[in-house]
mmCIF file of C-alpha atoms in Angstrom:
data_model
loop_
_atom_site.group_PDB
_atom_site.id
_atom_site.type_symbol
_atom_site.label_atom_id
_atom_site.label_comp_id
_atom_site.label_asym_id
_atom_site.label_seq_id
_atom_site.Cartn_x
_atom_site.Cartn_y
_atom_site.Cartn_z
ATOM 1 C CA UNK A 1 -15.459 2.859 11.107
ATOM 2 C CA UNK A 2 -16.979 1.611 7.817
ATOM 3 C CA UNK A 3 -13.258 1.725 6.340
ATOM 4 C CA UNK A 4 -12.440 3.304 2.908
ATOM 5 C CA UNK A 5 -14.816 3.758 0.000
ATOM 6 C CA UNK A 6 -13.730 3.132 -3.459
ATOM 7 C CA UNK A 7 -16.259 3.531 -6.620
ATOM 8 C CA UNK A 8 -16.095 1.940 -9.572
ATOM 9 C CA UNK A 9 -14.569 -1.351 -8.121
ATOM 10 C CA UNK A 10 -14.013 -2.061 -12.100
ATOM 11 C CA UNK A 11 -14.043 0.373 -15.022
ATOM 12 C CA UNK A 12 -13.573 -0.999 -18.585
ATOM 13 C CA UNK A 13 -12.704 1.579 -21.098
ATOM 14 C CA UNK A 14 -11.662 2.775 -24.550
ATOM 15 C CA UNK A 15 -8.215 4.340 -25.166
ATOM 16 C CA UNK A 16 -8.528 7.767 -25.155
ATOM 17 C CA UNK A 17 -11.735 8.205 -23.236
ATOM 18 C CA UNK A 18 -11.293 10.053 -20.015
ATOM 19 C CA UNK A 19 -12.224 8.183 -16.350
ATOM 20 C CA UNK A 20 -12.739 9.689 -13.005
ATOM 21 C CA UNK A 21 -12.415 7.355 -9.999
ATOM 22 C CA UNK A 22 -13.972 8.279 -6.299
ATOM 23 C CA UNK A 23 -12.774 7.376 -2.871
ATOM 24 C CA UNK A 24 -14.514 8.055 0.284
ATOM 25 C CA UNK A 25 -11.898 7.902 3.268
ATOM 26 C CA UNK A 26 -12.919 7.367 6.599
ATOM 27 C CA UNK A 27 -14.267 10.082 7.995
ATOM 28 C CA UNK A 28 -11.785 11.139 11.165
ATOM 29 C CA UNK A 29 -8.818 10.592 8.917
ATOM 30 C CA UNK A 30 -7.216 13.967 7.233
ATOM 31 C CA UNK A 31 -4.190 12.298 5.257
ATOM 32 C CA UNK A 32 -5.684 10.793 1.842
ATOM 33 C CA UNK A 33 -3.585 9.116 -0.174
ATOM 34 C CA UNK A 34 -3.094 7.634 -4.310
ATOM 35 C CA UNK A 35 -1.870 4.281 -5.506
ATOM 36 C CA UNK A 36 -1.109 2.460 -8.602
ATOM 37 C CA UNK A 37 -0.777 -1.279 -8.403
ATOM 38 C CA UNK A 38 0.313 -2.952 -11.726
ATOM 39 C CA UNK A 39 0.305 -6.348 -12.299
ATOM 40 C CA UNK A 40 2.949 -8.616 -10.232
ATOM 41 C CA UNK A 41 4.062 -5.307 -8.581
ATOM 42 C CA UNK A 42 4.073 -3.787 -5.516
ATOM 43 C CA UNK A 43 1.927 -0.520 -5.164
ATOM 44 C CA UNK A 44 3.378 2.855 -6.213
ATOM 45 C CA UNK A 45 2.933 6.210 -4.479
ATOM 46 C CA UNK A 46 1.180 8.746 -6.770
ATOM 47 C CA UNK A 47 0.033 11.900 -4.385
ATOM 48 C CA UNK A 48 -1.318 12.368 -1.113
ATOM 49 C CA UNK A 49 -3.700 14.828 0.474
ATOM 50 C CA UNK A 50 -3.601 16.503 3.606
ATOM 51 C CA UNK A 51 -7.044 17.835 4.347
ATOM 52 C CA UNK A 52 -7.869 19.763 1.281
ATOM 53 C CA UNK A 53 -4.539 20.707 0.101
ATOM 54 C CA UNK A 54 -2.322 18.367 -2.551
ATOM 55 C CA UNK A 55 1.449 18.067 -0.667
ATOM 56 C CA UNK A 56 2.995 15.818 -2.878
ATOM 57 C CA UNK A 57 2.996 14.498 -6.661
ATOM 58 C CA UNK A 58 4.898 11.750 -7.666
ATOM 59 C CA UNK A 59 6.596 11.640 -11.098
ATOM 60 C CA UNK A 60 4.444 9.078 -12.289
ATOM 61 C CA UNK A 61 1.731 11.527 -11.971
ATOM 62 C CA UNK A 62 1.518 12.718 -15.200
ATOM 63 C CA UNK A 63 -0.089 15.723 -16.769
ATOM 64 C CA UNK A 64 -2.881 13.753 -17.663
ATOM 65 C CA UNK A 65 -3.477 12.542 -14.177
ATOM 66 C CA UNK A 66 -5.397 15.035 -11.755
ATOM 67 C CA UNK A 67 -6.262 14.730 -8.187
ATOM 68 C CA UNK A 68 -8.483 16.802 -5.956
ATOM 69 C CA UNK A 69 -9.463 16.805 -2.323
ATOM 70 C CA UNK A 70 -12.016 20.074 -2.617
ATOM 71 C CA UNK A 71 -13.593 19.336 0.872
ATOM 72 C CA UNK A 72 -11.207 17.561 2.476
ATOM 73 C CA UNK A 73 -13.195 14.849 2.938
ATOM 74 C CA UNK A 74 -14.042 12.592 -0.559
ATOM 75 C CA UNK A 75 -11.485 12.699 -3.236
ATOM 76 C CA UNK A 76 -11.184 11.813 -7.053
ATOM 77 C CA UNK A 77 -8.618 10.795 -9.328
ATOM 78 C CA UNK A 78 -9.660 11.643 -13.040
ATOM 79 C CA UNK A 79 -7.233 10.013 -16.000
ATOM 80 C CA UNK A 80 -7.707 12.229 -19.021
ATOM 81 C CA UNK A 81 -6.871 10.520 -22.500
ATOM 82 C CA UNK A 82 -6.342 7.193 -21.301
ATOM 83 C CA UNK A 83 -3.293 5.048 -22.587
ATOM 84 C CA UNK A 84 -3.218 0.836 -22.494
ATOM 85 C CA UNK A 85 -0.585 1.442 -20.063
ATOM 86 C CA UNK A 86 -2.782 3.296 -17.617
ATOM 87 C CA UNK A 87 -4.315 -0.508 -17.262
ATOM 88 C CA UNK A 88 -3.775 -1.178 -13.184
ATOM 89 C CA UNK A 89 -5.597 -1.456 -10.091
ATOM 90 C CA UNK A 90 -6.039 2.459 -8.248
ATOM 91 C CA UNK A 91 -5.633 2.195 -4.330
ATOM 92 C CA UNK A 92 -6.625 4.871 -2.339
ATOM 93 C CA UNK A 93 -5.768 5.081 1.790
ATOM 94 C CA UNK A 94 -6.433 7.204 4.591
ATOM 95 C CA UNK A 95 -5.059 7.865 7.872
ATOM 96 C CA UNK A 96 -4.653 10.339 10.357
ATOM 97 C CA UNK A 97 -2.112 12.182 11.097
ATOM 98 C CA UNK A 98 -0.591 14.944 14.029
ATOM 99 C CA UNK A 99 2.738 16.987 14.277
ATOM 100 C CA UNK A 100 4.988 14.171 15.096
ATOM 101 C CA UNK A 101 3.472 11.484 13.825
ATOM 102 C CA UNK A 102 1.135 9.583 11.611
ATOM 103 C CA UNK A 103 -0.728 6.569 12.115
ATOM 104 C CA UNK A 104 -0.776 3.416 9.278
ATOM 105 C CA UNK A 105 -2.729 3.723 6.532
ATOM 106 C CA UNK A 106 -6.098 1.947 6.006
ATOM 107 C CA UNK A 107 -6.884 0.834 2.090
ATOM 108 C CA UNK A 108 -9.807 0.661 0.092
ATOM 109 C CA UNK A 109 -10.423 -2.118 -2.053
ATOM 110 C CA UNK A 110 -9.224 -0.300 -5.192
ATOM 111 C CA UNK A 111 -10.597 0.194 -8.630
ATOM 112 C CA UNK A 112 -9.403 -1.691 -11.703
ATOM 113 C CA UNK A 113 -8.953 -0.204 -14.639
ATOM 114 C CA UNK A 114 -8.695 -1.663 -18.249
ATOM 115 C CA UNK A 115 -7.834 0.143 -21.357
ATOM 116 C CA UNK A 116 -9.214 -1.457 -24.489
ATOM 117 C CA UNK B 1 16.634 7.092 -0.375
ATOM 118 C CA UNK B 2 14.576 4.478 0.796
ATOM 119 C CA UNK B 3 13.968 0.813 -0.562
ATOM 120 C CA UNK B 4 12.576 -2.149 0.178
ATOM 121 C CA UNK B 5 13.764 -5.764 -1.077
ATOM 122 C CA UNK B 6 11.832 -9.042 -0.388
ATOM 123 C CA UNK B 7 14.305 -11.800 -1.289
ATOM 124 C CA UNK B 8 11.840 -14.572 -2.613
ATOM 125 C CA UNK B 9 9.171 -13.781 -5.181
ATOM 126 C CA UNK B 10 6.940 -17.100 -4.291
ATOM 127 C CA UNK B 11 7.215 -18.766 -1.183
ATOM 128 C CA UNK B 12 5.575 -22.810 -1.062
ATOM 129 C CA UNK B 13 4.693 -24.204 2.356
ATOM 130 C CA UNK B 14 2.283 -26.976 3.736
ATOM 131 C CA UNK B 15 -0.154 -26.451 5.900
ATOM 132 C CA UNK B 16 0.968 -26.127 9.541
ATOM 133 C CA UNK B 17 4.508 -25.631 8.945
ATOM 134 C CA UNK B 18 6.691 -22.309 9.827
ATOM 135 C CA UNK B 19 6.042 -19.498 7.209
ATOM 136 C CA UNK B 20 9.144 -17.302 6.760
ATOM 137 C CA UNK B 21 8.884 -14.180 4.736
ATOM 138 C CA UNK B 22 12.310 -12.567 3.756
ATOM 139 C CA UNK B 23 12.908 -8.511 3.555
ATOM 140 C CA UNK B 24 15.589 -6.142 3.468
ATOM 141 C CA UNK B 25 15.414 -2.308 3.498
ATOM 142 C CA UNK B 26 17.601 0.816 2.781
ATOM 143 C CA UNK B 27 16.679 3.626 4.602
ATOM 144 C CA UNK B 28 19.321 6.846 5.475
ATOM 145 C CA UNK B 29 17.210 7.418 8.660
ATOM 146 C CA UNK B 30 15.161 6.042 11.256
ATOM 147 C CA UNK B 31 12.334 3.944 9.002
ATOM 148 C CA UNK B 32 8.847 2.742 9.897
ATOM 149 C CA UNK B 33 8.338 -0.596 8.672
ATOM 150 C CA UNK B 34 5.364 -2.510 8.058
ATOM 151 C CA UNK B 35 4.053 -6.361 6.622
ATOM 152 C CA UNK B 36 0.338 -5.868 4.620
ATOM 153 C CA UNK B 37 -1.212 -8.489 3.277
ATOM 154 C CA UNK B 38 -3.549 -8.542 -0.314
ATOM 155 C CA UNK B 39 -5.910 -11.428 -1.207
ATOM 156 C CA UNK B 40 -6.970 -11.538 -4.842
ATOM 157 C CA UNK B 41 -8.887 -8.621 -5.778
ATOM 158 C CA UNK B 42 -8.884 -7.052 -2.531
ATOM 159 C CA UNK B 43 -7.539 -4.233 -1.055
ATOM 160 C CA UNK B 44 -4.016 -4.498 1.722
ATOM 161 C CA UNK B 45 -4.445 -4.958 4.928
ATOM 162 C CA UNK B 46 -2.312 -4.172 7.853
ATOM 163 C CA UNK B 47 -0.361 -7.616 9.436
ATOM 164 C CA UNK B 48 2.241 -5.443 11.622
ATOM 165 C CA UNK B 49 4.419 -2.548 12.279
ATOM 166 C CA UNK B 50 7.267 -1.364 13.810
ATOM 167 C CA UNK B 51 7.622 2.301 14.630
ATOM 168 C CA UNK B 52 9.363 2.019 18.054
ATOM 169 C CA UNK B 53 12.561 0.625 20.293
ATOM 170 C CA UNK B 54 10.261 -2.637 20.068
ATOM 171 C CA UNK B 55 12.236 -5.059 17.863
ATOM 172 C CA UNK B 56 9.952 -7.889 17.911
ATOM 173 C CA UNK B 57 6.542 -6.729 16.863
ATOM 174 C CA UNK B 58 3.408 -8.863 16.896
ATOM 175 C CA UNK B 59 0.469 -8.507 14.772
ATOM 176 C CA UNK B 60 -2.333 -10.121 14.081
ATOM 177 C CA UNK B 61 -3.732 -13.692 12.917
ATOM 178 C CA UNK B 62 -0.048 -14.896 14.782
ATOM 179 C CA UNK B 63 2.262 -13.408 12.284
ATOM 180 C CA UNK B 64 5.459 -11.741 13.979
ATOM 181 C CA UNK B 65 8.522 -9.721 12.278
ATOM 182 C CA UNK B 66 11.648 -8.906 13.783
ATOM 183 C CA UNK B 67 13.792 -5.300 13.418
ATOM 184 C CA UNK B 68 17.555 -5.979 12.998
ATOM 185 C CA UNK B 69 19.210 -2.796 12.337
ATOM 186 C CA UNK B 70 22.202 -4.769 12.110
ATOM 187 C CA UNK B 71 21.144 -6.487 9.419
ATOM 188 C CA UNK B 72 18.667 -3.891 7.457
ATOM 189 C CA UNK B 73 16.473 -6.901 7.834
ATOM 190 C CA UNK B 74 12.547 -7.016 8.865
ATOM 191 C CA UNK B 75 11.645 -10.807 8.311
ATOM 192 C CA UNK B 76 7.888 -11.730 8.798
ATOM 193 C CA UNK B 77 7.390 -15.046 10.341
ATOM 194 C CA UNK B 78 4.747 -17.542 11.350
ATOM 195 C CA UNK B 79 5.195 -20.839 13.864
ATOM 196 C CA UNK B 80 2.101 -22.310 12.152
ATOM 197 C CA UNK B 81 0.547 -21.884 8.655
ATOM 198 C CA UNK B 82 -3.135 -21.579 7.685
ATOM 199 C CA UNK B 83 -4.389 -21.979 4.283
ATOM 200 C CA UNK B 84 -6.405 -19.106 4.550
ATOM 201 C CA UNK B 85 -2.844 -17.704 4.377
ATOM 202 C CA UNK B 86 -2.059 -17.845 1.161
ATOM 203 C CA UNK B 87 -1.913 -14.176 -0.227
ATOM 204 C CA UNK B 88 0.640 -11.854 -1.990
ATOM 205 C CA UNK B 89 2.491 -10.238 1.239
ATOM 206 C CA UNK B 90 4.321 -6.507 1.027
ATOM 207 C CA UNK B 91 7.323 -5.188 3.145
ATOM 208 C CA UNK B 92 6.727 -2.047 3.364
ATOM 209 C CA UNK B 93 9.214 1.475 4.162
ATOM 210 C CA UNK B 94 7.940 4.747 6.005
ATOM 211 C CA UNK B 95 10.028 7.577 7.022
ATOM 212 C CA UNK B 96 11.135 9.354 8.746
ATOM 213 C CA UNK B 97 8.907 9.400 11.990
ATOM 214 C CA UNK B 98 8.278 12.307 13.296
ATOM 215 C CA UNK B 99 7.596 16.192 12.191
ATOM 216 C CA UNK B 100 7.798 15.846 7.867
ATOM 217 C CA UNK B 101 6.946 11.857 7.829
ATOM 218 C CA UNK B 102 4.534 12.605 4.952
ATOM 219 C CA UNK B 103 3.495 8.832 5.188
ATOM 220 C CA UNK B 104 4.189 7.890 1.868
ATOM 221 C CA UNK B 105 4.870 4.194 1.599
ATOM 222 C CA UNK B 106 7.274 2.535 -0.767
ATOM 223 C CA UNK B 107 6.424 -1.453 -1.226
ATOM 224 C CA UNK B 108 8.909 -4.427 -2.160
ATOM 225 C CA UNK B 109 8.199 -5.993 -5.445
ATOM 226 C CA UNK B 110 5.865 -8.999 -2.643
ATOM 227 C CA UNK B 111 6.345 -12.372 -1.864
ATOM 228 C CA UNK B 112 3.308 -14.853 -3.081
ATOM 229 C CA UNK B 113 2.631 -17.118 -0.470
ATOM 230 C CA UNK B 114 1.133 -20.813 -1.193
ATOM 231 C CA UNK B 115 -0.256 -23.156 1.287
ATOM 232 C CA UNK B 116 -0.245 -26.850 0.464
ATOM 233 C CA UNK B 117 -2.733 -28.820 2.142
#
C-alpha cells in the first residue's frame, strides 16, 4: 500500500492558463474520488469515479472543470481558463467498494493551486 | 439532506488535559460518520468511524467518538492530549450504507485544535 499519489503537490499559475492535475490511487481500490478544499473550509465533493466510468458531478463542477478515469486506474482533473477563485487545495481519495458497502476513503496529499 | 455541524471553530487545550471535539449531523437515514484529521499542508487522515450498532467507536492515537442518535450528536474525545495533536479536525457524513452509498463525504466547516504546552 504506497497510499494515494498526487502530482503537482503545488502549481502556481496565470489566470486564464489551463492546469491538469494527476492522482494515482492505490491500486486495489476502484472508487476514485475529487475534492476542493478552500481556505478555512472543510473539503467539498466535486465527482467520483467508479472504475472507469464518471457517476456523479457536483454543481461546483463547472463546465470548465473536466475529469477522466480512462483506465480505471490513474485519473486527472484538468481546469480550463482558470479564475482567482479556482485558488484551493485539490484532494483526491480512493477506496474500494462492493454491492453493499464501501470502505473509508484514503487521501492523497493534495495539490495547491494559485491563480495569479 | 445531509449536514454536518461542528459547534466550535478553535478549540485551546494544554497539554495532557481532556480534548473534546463537538459535532452534530442531519441525516434523513441511517449515516456513516467519521473524525479525519489534517496537519498543515497535508492530506486527511482517518481518526475513526462508525458504520455499525457500535456506539462507542475507538480509533487510533486514543481518540474515541460516541453515536447518540438521540442527540444527532458524534462528539470526538480524548482522556489525554498530545501536542503532536494539534491539527484542523473534520466530522464527517456518509450515507446511506448499503446498495447506492456512493461514498461521497460531506465535511463540517472543522474545529482547529491547539495544544498549550
Amino acid at each position: 500500500d504506497t497510499g494515494v499519489s498526487q502530482n503537482p503537490r503545488h502549481k502556481i499559475t496565470k489566470r486564464g492558463q489551463n492546469v491538469t492535475f494527476r492522482c494515482d490511487p492505490i491500486s486495489e481500490h476502484n472508487r476514485l474520488y475529487w475534492y476542493r478544499q478552500t481556505l478555512g473550509q472543510g473539503p467539498e465533493f466535486l465527482t467520483y469515479f467508479q472504475n472507469e466510468a464518471q457517476l456523479e458531478k457536483s454543481r461546483l463542477l463547472s463546465d470548465r472543470f473536466s475529469a477522466e478515469r480512462p483506465k480505471g486506474s490513474f485519473s486527472t482533473l484538468e481546469i480550463q481558463r482558470t479564475e482567482q477563485g479556482d485558488s484551493a487545495m485539490y484532494l483526491c481519495a480512493s477506496s474500494l467498494a462492493w454491492p453493499g458497502g464501501v470502505q473509508p476513503q484514503h487521501f492523497g496529499d493534495g495539490t495547491r493551486l494559485s491563480i495569479l | 439532506a445531509q449536514s454536518v455541524t461542528q459547534l466550535d471553530s478553535h478549540v485551546s487545550v494544554s497539554e495532557g488535559t481532556p480534548v473534546l471535539l463537538r459535532c452534530n449531523y442531519s441525516s434523513s437515514y441511517s449515516p456513516s460518520l467519521f473524525w479525519y484529521v489534517q496537519h498543515p499542508n497535508k492530506g486527511l487522515q482517518l481518526l475513526l468511524k462508525y458504520t455499525s450498532a457500535a456506539t462507542l467507536v475507538k480509533g487510533i492515537n486514543g481518540f474515541e467518538a460516541e453515536f447518540k442518535k438521540s442527540e444527532t450528536s458524534f462528539h470526538l474525545t480524548k482522556p489525554s492530549a498530545h501536542m503532536s495533536d494539534a491539527a484542523e479536525y473534520f466530522c464527517v457524513v456518509s450515507g446511506p450504507r448499503g446498495s447506492g452509498n456512493t461514498g461521497k463525504l460531506i465535511f463540517g466547516q472543522g474545529t482547529t485544535l491547539q495544544v498549550k504546552p
